[in-house]
mmCIF file of C-alpha atoms and ligand atoms in Angstrom:
data_model
loop_
_atom_site.group_PDB
_atom_site.id
_atom_site.type_symbol
_atom_site.label_atom_id
_atom_site.label_comp_id
_atom_site.label_asym_id
_atom_site.label_seq_id
_atom_site.Cartn_x
_atom_site.Cartn_y
_atom_site.Cartn_z
ATOM 1 C CA MET A 1 -65.617 43.882 -0.938
ATOM 2 C CA LYS A 2 -62.907 43.059 2.123
ATOM 3 C CA ALA A 3 -60.886 40.876 1.914
ATOM 4 C CA SER A 4 -61.547 38.054 4.671
ATOM 5 C CA VAL A 5 -59.711 38.663 8.144
ATOM 6 C CA GLY A 6 -56.383 38.866 8.200
ATOM 7 C CA GLN A 7 -55.815 38.070 4.309
ATOM 8 C CA GLU A 8 -54.192 41.646 3.548
ATOM 9 C CA ALA A 9 -51.405 40.265 6.708
ATOM 10 C CA ILE A 10 -51.100 36.765 4.801
ATOM 11 C CA ASP A 11 -50.848 38.459 1.070
ATOM 12 C CA LYS A 12 -47.763 40.704 2.593
ATOM 13 C CA LYS A 13 -46.277 37.916 5.398
ATOM 14 C CA GLY A 14 -47.219 34.899 3.647
ATOM 15 C CA TRP A 15 -49.238 32.532 6.298
ATOM 16 C CA LEU A 16 -46.170 30.846 8.317
ATOM 17 C CA GLY A 17 -46.071 34.993 8.605
ATOM 18 C CA ALA A 18 -48.866 36.161 9.481
ATOM 19 C CA HIS A 19 -49.903 32.563 11.930
ATOM 20 C CA LYS A 20 -46.829 32.698 13.276
ATOM 21 C CA PHE A 21 -47.846 33.355 16.673
ATOM 22 C CA LEU A 22 -51.067 31.424 16.470
ATOM 23 C CA LEU A 23 -49.323 28.321 16.016
ATOM 24 C CA LEU A 24 -46.705 29.261 18.252
ATOM 25 C CA ARG A 25 -49.988 29.056 20.923
ATOM 26 C CA ARG A 26 -50.654 26.393 20.099
ATOM 27 C CA VAL A 27 -47.700 24.262 20.168
ATOM 28 C CA SER A 28 -47.138 25.938 24.263
ATOM 29 C CA GLN A 29 -51.291 25.262 24.957
ATOM 30 C CA LEU A 30 -51.215 21.479 23.480
ATOM 31 C CA GLY A 31 -47.072 21.131 23.848
ATOM 32 C CA ILE A 32 -48.189 21.171 28.082
ATOM 33 C CA LEU A 33 -50.393 18.526 27.692
ATOM 34 C CA ALA A 34 -48.430 16.339 26.058
ATOM 35 C CA LEU A 35 -45.685 17.241 28.733
ATOM 36 C CA PHE A 36 -48.331 16.306 31.386
ATOM 37 C CA LEU A 37 -49.480 13.092 29.636
ATOM 38 C CA MET A 38 -45.951 11.264 28.700
ATOM 39 C CA GLY A 39 -45.702 10.925 32.385
ATOM 40 C CA PRO A 40 -48.443 7.729 32.490
ATOM 41 C CA LEU A 41 -48.276 7.312 29.595
ATOM 42 C CA TYR A 42 -44.641 6.171 28.639
ATOM 43 C CA ASP A 43 -43.445 6.235 31.998
ATOM 44 C CA ILE A 44 -41.488 10.081 31.196
ATOM 45 C CA TRP A 45 -42.460 11.541 34.371
ATOM 46 C CA ILE A 46 -41.260 15.534 32.910
ATOM 47 C CA LEU A 47 -44.543 17.289 34.732
ATOM 48 C CA LYS A 48 -46.411 15.385 37.543
ATOM 49 C CA GLY A 49 -49.547 16.074 38.367
ATOM 50 C CA ASN A 50 -51.662 18.965 36.725
ATOM 51 C CA LEU A 51 -52.110 22.585 36.070
ATOM 52 C CA SER A 52 -53.251 23.124 39.405
ATOM 53 C CA SER A 53 -50.714 21.728 41.096
ATOM 54 C CA SER A 54 -47.466 20.098 39.437
ATOM 55 C CA VAL A 55 -43.804 19.452 39.891
ATOM 56 C CA LEU A 56 -41.214 20.259 37.051
ATOM 57 C CA LEU A 57 -38.388 17.524 37.053
ATOM 58 C CA ASP A 58 -38.827 16.158 40.239
ATOM 59 C CA THR A 59 -37.631 19.508 42.053
ATOM 60 C CA ILE A 60 -39.867 22.778 40.787
ATOM 61 C CA PRO A 61 -43.156 22.724 42.714
ATOM 62 C CA MET A 62 -45.650 24.388 40.575
ATOM 63 C CA THR A 63 -48.959 25.298 42.726
ATOM 64 C CA ASP A 64 -52.150 27.719 41.340
ATOM 65 C CA PRO A 65 -51.932 30.467 43.351
ATOM 66 C CA PHE A 66 -55.781 30.836 42.625
ATOM 67 C CA MET A 67 -55.879 26.866 43.640
ATOM 68 C CA LEU A 68 -53.947 27.829 46.664
ATOM 69 C CA LEU A 69 -56.738 30.873 47.656
ATOM 70 C CA GLN A 70 -58.950 28.791 47.852
ATOM 71 C CA SER A 71 -57.703 26.186 49.948
ATOM 72 C CA LEU A 72 -57.378 28.402 52.474
ATOM 73 C CA SER A 73 -60.622 29.928 52.150
ATOM 74 C CA ALA A 74 -61.201 26.255 53.046
ATOM 75 C CA GLY A 75 -59.573 26.355 56.138
ATOM 76 C CA HIS A 76 -57.726 24.355 54.731
ATOM 77 C CA THR A 77 -53.345 24.633 55.872
ATOM 78 C CA PRO A 78 -51.016 24.488 53.576
ATOM 79 C CA GLU A 79 -47.580 22.216 52.584
ATOM 80 C CA LEU A 80 -44.152 25.012 52.332
ATOM 81 C CA THR A 81 -44.180 23.318 48.886
ATOM 82 C CA ALA A 82 -47.323 24.231 47.653
ATOM 83 C CA ILE A 83 -46.362 28.417 48.846
ATOM 84 C CA ILE A 84 -43.615 27.699 46.806
ATOM 85 C CA GLY A 85 -45.232 26.274 44.390
ATOM 86 C CA ALA A 86 -47.690 29.368 44.014
ATOM 87 C CA LEU A 87 -44.772 31.407 44.770
ATOM 88 C CA ILE A 88 -43.327 31.068 41.318
ATOM 89 C CA VAL A 89 -46.366 30.481 38.753
ATOM 90 C CA PHE A 90 -47.798 33.641 41.022
ATOM 91 C CA SER A 91 -43.883 35.337 39.774
ATOM 92 C CA PHE A 92 -44.235 34.117 36.260
ATOM 93 C CA TYR A 93 -47.164 35.100 35.214
ATOM 94 C CA PHE A 94 -46.819 38.698 37.290
ATOM 95 C CA ILE A 95 -43.460 39.020 34.903
ATOM 96 C CA PHE A 96 -44.830 37.722 31.808
ATOM 97 C CA GLY A 97 -48.424 38.871 32.133
ATOM 98 C CA GLY A 98 -51.498 36.660 34.250
ATOM 99 C CA ARG A 99 -53.375 36.295 30.888
ATOM 100 C CA VAL A 100 -50.866 34.613 29.431
ATOM 101 C CA PHE A 101 -52.169 31.866 31.333
ATOM 102 C CA CYS A 102 -55.045 32.384 29.698
ATOM 103 C CA SER A 103 -53.948 32.699 25.793
ATOM 104 C CA TRP A 104 -50.810 29.760 25.909
ATOM 105 C CA VAL A 105 -51.634 27.630 28.444
ATOM 106 C CA CYS A 106 -55.276 27.188 29.026
ATOM 107 C CA PRO A 107 -56.363 24.382 27.418
ATOM 108 C CA VAL A 108 -59.894 25.481 27.131
ATOM 109 C CA ASN A 109 -58.654 28.321 24.864
ATOM 110 C CA LEU A 110 -58.346 25.903 22.199
ATOM 111 C CA ILE A 111 -62.275 25.463 23.020
ATOM 112 C CA THR A 112 -63.433 29.230 23.255
ATOM 113 C CA ASP A 113 -60.783 29.964 20.203
ATOM 114 C CA SER A 114 -62.434 27.831 18.133
ATOM 115 C CA ALA A 115 -66.131 28.975 18.919
ATOM 116 C CA HIS A 116 -65.465 32.128 18.009
ATOM 117 C CA TRP A 117 -63.398 31.044 14.780
ATOM 118 C CA LEU A 118 -66.835 29.208 13.603
ATOM 119 C CA ARG A 119 -68.550 32.334 14.990
ATOM 120 C CA ARG A 120 -66.853 34.108 12.436
ATOM 121 C CA LYS A 121 -67.220 31.770 9.368
ATOM 122 C CA LEU A 122 -70.932 31.356 9.782
ATOM 123 C CA LYS A 123 -71.474 35.347 10.642
ATOM 124 C CA ILE A 124 -72.553 34.722 13.514
ATOM 125 C CA ARG A 125 -73.324 38.629 14.521
ATOM 126 C CA ALA A 126 -76.260 38.761 18.017
ATOM 127 C CA SER A 127 -74.193 38.651 20.982
ATOM 128 C CA THR A 128 -76.374 38.483 24.702
ATOM 129 C CA LYS A 129 -75.086 41.555 26.532
ATOM 130 C CA LEU A 130 -73.501 40.888 29.964
ATOM 131 C CA SER A 131 -70.556 43.226 31.609
ATOM 132 C CA ARG A 132 -67.177 41.509 31.407
ATOM 133 C CA LYS A 133 -66.583 42.559 34.739
ATOM 134 C CA THR A 134 -69.206 39.596 36.212
ATOM 135 C CA ARG A 135 -65.995 37.701 36.516
ATOM 136 C CA PHE A 136 -64.826 39.274 39.161
ATOM 137 C CA TRP A 137 -67.959 38.961 41.115
ATOM 138 C CA VAL A 138 -67.674 35.183 39.954
ATOM 139 C CA LEU A 139 -64.203 35.087 41.335
ATOM 140 C CA ALA A 140 -65.272 36.962 45.377
ATOM 141 C CA MET A 141 -68.121 34.058 45.047
ATOM 142 C CA THR A 142 -65.046 31.147 44.358
ATOM 143 C CA LEU A 143 -63.325 32.573 47.179
ATOM 144 C CA ILE A 144 -66.189 32.952 49.462
ATOM 145 C CA LEU A 145 -67.739 29.913 48.559
ATOM 146 C CA PRO A 146 -65.305 27.174 50.594
ATOM 147 C CA PHE A 147 -64.956 29.788 52.998
ATOM 148 C CA ILE A 148 -68.738 29.148 53.654
ATOM 149 C CA LEU A 149 -69.021 25.346 52.479
ATOM 150 C CA GLY A 150 -65.879 24.465 53.943
ATOM 151 C CA THR A 151 -64.487 22.393 50.425
ATOM 152 C CA MET A 152 -63.447 24.173 47.110
ATOM 153 C CA ALA A 153 -66.840 24.636 45.273
ATOM 154 C CA TRP A 154 -65.441 26.023 42.760
ATOM 155 C CA GLU A 155 -63.754 23.568 42.017
ATOM 156 C CA LEU A 156 -66.040 20.566 41.374
ATOM 157 C CA ILE A 157 -66.922 21.937 38.078
ATOM 158 C CA ASN A 158 -64.176 24.242 36.756
ATOM 159 C CA PRO A 159 -63.560 23.357 33.408
ATOM 160 C CA VAL A 160 -59.490 24.171 33.661
ATOM 161 C CA SER A 161 -59.823 21.431 35.757
ATOM 162 C CA ILE A 162 -62.189 18.761 33.971
ATOM 163 C CA PHE A 163 -60.545 19.643 30.278
ATOM 164 C CA HIS A 164 -56.761 18.644 32.060
ATOM 165 C CA ARG A 165 -57.995 15.653 34.621
ATOM 166 C CA GLY A 166 -60.350 14.602 31.506
ATOM 167 C CA VAL A 167 -57.203 14.597 28.877
ATOM 168 C CA ILE A 168 -55.227 12.765 30.917
ATOM 169 C CA PHE A 169 -57.745 10.132 33.195
ATOM 170 C CA GLY A 170 -60.898 10.116 30.895
ATOM 171 C CA MET A 171 -63.617 12.907 30.402
ATOM 172 C CA GLY A 172 -66.600 10.951 31.847
ATOM 173 C CA LEU A 173 -69.710 13.889 32.124
ATOM 174 C CA GLY A 174 -66.937 16.880 31.276
ATOM 175 C CA TRP A 175 -67.967 17.129 28.122
ATOM 176 C CA VAL A 176 -70.948 18.739 29.066
ATOM 177 C CA VAL A 177 -69.479 21.047 30.780
ATOM 178 C CA LEU A 178 -67.368 21.427 27.899
ATOM 179 C CA VAL A 179 -69.768 21.446 24.810
ATOM 180 C CA GLY A 180 -71.586 23.754 26.536
ATOM 181 C CA ILE A 181 -69.487 25.863 26.574
ATOM 182 C CA PHE A 182 -68.359 25.969 23.449
ATOM 183 C CA LEU A 183 -72.312 26.492 22.715
ATOM 184 C CA PHE A 184 -72.599 29.240 24.964
ATOM 185 C CA ASP A 185 -69.407 30.985 22.831
ATOM 186 C CA LEU A 186 -70.953 30.002 19.244
ATOM 187 C CA MET A 187 -74.579 30.998 20.126
ATOM 188 C CA LEU A 188 -75.127 33.318 23.400
ATOM 189 C CA VAL A 189 -72.358 35.582 24.232
ATOM 190 C CA GLU A 190 -68.999 36.040 22.602
ATOM 191 C CA HIS A 191 -66.505 35.369 24.423
ATOM 192 C CA GLY A 192 -68.180 34.133 26.201
ATOM 193 C CA TRP A 193 -66.698 32.611 28.987
ATOM 194 C CA CYS A 194 -63.470 33.739 28.761
ATOM 195 C CA GLY A 195 -63.928 36.861 28.233
ATOM 196 C CA HIS A 196 -66.772 37.707 30.362
ATOM 197 C CA ILE A 197 -67.357 34.696 33.392
ATOM 198 C CA CYS A 198 -63.833 32.359 33.713
ATOM 199 C CA PRO A 199 -62.903 33.254 37.417
ATOM 200 C CA LEU A 200 -59.472 32.068 36.136
ATOM 201 C CA GLY A 201 -59.156 34.896 33.814
ATOM 202 C CA ALA A 202 -60.061 37.122 36.069
ATOM 203 C CA PHE A 203 -57.308 36.277 38.746
ATOM 204 C CA TYR A 204 -54.822 36.452 36.218
ATOM 205 C CA ASN A 205 -55.954 39.632 34.629
ATOM 206 C CA ILE A 206 -55.544 40.842 38.262
ATOM 207 C CA VAL A 207 -51.652 39.290 38.818
ATOM 208 C CA GLY A 208 -51.094 40.538 35.631
ATOM 209 C CA ARG A 209 -52.172 44.372 36.545
ATOM 210 C CA TYR A 210 -48.344 45.217 36.950
ATOM 211 C CA SER A 211 -46.499 43.330 34.274
ATOM 212 C CA PRO A 212 -43.806 44.782 32.373
ATOM 213 C CA ILE A 213 -44.073 42.410 29.309
ATOM 214 C CA LYS A 214 -47.242 44.419 27.001
ATOM 215 C CA VAL A 215 -48.020 44.835 23.220
ATOM 216 C CA SER A 216 -47.938 48.237 21.668
ATOM 217 C CA ALA A 217 -49.824 49.953 19.005
ATOM 218 C CA TYR A 218 -46.217 51.619 18.399
ATOM 219 C CA GLN A 219 -46.909 52.343 14.796
ATOM 220 C CA ARG A 220 -50.280 53.508 15.190
ATOM 221 C CA ASP A 221 -50.194 56.284 13.207
ATOM 222 C CA LYS A 222 -50.014 53.016 10.221
ATOM 223 C CA CYS A 223 -52.857 51.720 11.343
ATOM 224 C CA ASP A 224 -55.190 51.638 7.812
ATOM 225 C CA LYS A 225 -58.750 51.076 10.391
ATOM 226 C CA CYS A 226 -59.542 48.056 8.430
ATOM 227 C CA MET A 227 -60.990 46.531 11.813
ATOM 228 C CA ASP A 228 -58.983 42.831 11.402
ATOM 229 C CA CYS A 229 -57.158 42.983 14.919
ATOM 230 C CA PHE A 230 -60.205 43.848 16.697
ATOM 231 C CA THR A 231 -62.400 40.909 14.741
ATOM 232 C CA VAL A 232 -59.844 38.148 16.488
ATOM 233 C CA CYS A 233 -58.432 40.017 19.396
ATOM 234 C CA PRO A 234 -60.355 37.519 22.466
ATOM 235 C CA GLU A 235 -60.684 41.235 24.389
ATOM 236 C CA PRO A 236 -60.928 44.341 21.679
ATOM 237 C CA GLN A 237 -62.003 47.046 23.912
ATOM 238 C CA VAL A 238 -58.135 47.069 24.912
ATOM 239 C CA LEU A 239 -56.999 48.081 21.182
ATOM 240 C CA LYS A 240 -59.890 50.882 21.711
ATOM 241 C CA MET A 241 -57.688 53.622 23.133
ATOM 242 C CA PRO A 242 -54.138 52.201 22.371
ATOM 243 C CA LEU A 243 -55.104 52.568 18.633
ATOM 244 C CA PHE A 244 -57.255 55.900 18.158
ATOM 245 C CA GLY A 245 -56.842 57.527 22.025
ATOM 246 C CA GLU A 246 -55.510 60.828 21.702
ATOM 247 C CA GLY A 247 -54.610 63.476 23.983
ATOM 248 C CA LYS A 248 -51.800 63.253 27.396
ATOM 249 C CA GLY A 249 -53.036 59.372 28.863
ATOM 250 C CA TYR A 250 -52.985 57.971 25.732
ATOM 251 C CA GLY A 251 -50.335 56.356 24.566
ATOM 252 C CA PRO A 252 -49.882 53.091 22.119
ATOM 253 C CA MET A 253 -49.238 50.987 24.979
ATOM 254 C CA ILE A 254 -51.770 48.138 25.748
ATOM 255 C CA GLU A 255 -52.053 48.580 29.184
ATOM 256 C CA SER A 256 -55.170 47.539 30.021
ATOM 257 C CA ALA A 257 -54.705 44.054 32.079
ATOM 258 C CA ASP A 258 -57.451 42.571 30.266
ATOM 259 C CA CYS A 259 -55.130 41.671 27.228
ATOM 260 C CA THR A 260 -54.185 38.090 26.582
ATOM 261 C CA ASN A 261 -50.972 39.145 25.541
ATOM 262 C CA CYS A 262 -51.686 36.357 22.645
ATOM 263 C CA VAL A 263 -50.284 38.813 19.610
ATOM 264 C CA ARG A 264 -52.169 37.828 17.481
ATOM 265 C CA CYS A 265 -53.259 41.111 16.717
ATOM 266 C CA ILE A 266 -48.866 41.891 15.145
ATOM 267 C CA ASP A 267 -50.310 38.559 13.945
ATOM 268 C CA VAL A 268 -52.953 39.863 11.236
ATOM 269 C CA CYS A 269 -51.954 44.066 11.118
ATOM 270 C CA SER A 270 -50.698 43.768 7.607
ATOM 271 C CA GLN A 271 -49.434 47.140 8.643
ATOM 272 C CA ASP A 272 -47.611 46.261 11.477
ATOM 273 C CA VAL A 273 -48.967 48.273 14.116
ATOM 274 C CA PHE A 274 -48.094 46.130 17.113
ATOM 275 C CA LYS A 275 -45.105 44.917 18.750
ATOM 276 C CA ILE A 276 -44.134 43.018 21.854
ATOM 277 C CA THR A 277 -42.469 46.355 24.566
ATOM 278 C CA THR A 278 -41.866 46.376 27.856
ATOM 279 C CA ARG A 279 -42.622 48.891 30.220
ATOM 280 C CA LEU A 280 -39.077 48.457 32.266
ATOM 281 C CA PRO A 281 -36.425 51.741 31.339
ATOM 282 C CA ILE A 282 -33.628 49.058 31.204
ATOM 283 C CA MET A 283 -35.196 47.990 28.444
ATOM 284 C CA ALA A 284 -35.808 51.714 26.390
ATOM 285 C CA GLU A 285 -33.786 49.522 24.058
ATOM 286 C CA VAL A 286 -36.397 47.915 22.356
ATOM 287 C CA LYS A 287 -39.342 50.132 24.083
ATOM 288 C CA GLN A 288 -41.933 52.637 21.753
HETATM 289 S S1 LIG B 301 -60.963 32.982 30.681
HETATM 290 FE FE1 LIG B 301 -60.360 31.023 31.702
HETATM 291 S S2 LIG B 301 -60.790 29.441 30.590
HETATM 292 FE FE2 LIG B 301 -60.463 30.971 29.353
HETATM 293 S S3 LIG B 301 -58.469 30.777 28.774
HETATM 294 FE FE3 LIG B 301 -58.462 32.213 31.134
HETATM 295 S S4 LIG B 301 -58.752 30.054 32.690
HETATM 296 FE FE4 LIG B 301 -58.384 29.605 30.031
HETATM 297 S S1 LIG B 302 -54.746 43.218 21.882
HETATM 298 FE FE1 LIG B 302 -53.374 41.923 21.044
HETATM 299 S S2 LIG B 302 -52.275 40.405 22.420
HETATM 300 FE FE2 LIG B 302 -53.763 41.702 24.062
HETATM 301 S S3 LIG B 302 -55.943 40.422 23.611
HETATM 302 FE FE3 LIG B 302 -56.135 40.779 21.890
HETATM 303 S S4 LIG B 302 -55.243 40.545 19.946
HETATM 304 FE FE4 LIG B 302 -54.513 39.762 22.490
#
């Protein structure tokens, strides 16, 4: 009988070794929330604002470029600091992978990861079919609607903003949206929200399309086909060709911008098939 998901990795690397990156991600997600909260709660202003627009140490502006685009579409003229802030954030995710936002920063990931964990525990296999491209249509709509309506309509229901504002100022009816996402992922569509619908995830997917930091299945010949990485990966379709593709053009690098660089695949692989690597020739020594 097959051991539970990740058990072989735990047996080989120990519990901590097999959850290293998962724990680091939780520290990052909760740590960022804590930094924002320290201002209003304890008057320690390291990060002022919210995930859409903030200032680090009263000096470095950070603006969500997706929000800036919605604002431009609505006909608003942005301040120079907002543009500089958006360039800073854009550059960070361009380098480290756009969807690093999803796996290391976004608080909604805590909800969608929990739904997927519970799905596995309850052995819920049924999942309504929905194209993963839907998110790009939603993204287009969130950028067109402000142009028509003159207001950033998406920001009124954006669960990422709702979560963030809710933690700082009180959740109000925001719970309805967040519980809805949890139930949607649990009962209706596996990886439903983040993998199929969220326009912010789709936006950061585009930002990170040519990111130099990638995960590679560099020792794919060692793969024992336990499929644990497929089970835990939020975008399992990205693993197929790097692991099993053969012939010219099918290298071990996970090229797809859908990959969130969550590196959970490294955690759960008992055969050490994966590692973080780079496309840059200048860093050839760490390349696949
Ligand atoms: S897809 Fe959207 S909600 Fe999910 S983690 Fe990414 S930004 Fe957050
Ligand atoms: S391939 Fe690995 S790093 Fe990429 S999303 Fe899947 S588990 Fe995360």
